[in-house]
Amino acid sequence: MIETDLPITVAAQSADILGEVPLWCERTQRLWWVDVRRPALQSFDPATGRHTAQRLHPDLITGSIALREEGGFLLATPGGLFVFDPATGEAARRIADPLQGAAGMRLNDGKCDRRGRFWVGSMHDTRREPLGTLYRVEPDGRCTAMLDGFVLPNAICFSPDDRTMYFADTHNQVIWAFDYDIAAGALSNRRVFKDWTHQKGRPDGATVDAQGYVWNCMVASGQLVRLAPDGRVDRVIQLPVTNPTCPAFGGEGLATLYITSHSQRFTPQEQAAEPLAGALLALDVGVRGLPEPRFGAAPAGR
């Protein structure tokens, strides 16, 4: 059954063209995210309700971000991976360039594992062809191409026990699961986790809750789906936007689920009919999330 009566609030009327990759930072007590079509790093403070947007250099159009153990963020851009700390105001510094200037290519969705590595997928920005690669990025900037042949990489996230990694190709409407060796940063046993090819919606960003269930935003259908570890659909929540893009747990106790959205390619008439398109939404889904891993961190015992 599709849930349609769950209270949903507007955390920030950010009017994003392509809002993406929200992350909760326990140090700043803010939610951070980007608009892939505008060079800015955005934040929302639930204690004050304040929404801020810090402009970045025009070359730093960002597909995804990660928190850094040393402070600030890792930015995944067409020109490579940059470290940037909004608190210092220093210029962003490039640490790796996996794309090497390949025409039309950019970095898209990315997430850190709990050993401080960053996993990020590449794609062509306009051609929907299988030109994308999944990269593993070490804290020292070394990049390894792990898999290729993807059109629109998304939904990178990890199970609470670090034994499973999830990854999707939005264009082909499939989410895969992999056995994950966190000590080696190695993938094996690729398998279909959820096949959405029979649905209108397409799998975009995802996160995993403390119970090990995957929350996935479905663009085009406006749905938020909770998937059990075996791929079974556990819940479907209808959202007030057609194109939700990525979920993240944040706030006190990681009990609030935040969702970015997009208004990309909307006509003025469509935008008027859907005023929340591009907003940051928030809702209580009754479960808690997991702390966001940081780039460069390697917790003891892992």
Short mmCIF file of N, CA, C and O in Angstrom, two decimals, residues 9 30 52 96 105 173 242:
data_model
loop_
_atom_site.label_atom_id
_atom_site.label_comp_id
_atom_site.label_asym_id
_atom_site.label_seq_id
_atom_site.Cartn_x
_atom_site.Cartn_y
_atom_site.Cartn_z
N THR A 9 7.23 18.01 5.68
CA THR A 9 7.46 19.44 5.80
C THR A 9 8.51 19.91 4.80
O THR A 9 9.31 19.11 4.30
N ARG A 30 24.36 20.36 10.97
CA ARG A 30 23.64 20.84 9.80
C ARG A 30 23.55 19.74 8.75
O ARG A 30 24.38 18.83 8.70
N THR A 52 21.43 28.22 4.07
CA THR A 52 22.51 29.04 3.50
C THR A 52 23.03 28.38 2.24
O THR A 52 22.93 27.16 2.06
N ALA A 96 42.79 14.65 -6.93
CA ALA A 96 42.75 13.56 -7.91
C ALA A 96 41.93 14.01 -9.12
O ALA A 96 41.07 14.88 -9.01
N MET A 105 32.28 14.50 -19.78
CA MET A 105 32.13 13.61 -18.63
C MET A 105 32.16 14.40 -17.33
O MET A 105 32.80 15.45 -17.22
N GLN A 173 17.42 1.47 -14.72
CA GLN A 173 16.41 1.14 -13.71
C GLN A 173 16.71 -0.14 -12.93
O GLN A 173 15.81 -0.93 -12.63
N THR A 242 7.48 15.35 -8.02
CA THR A 242 7.60 14.27 -9.01
C THR A 242 8.98 13.65 -9.01
O THR A 242 9.12 12.46 -9.26
#
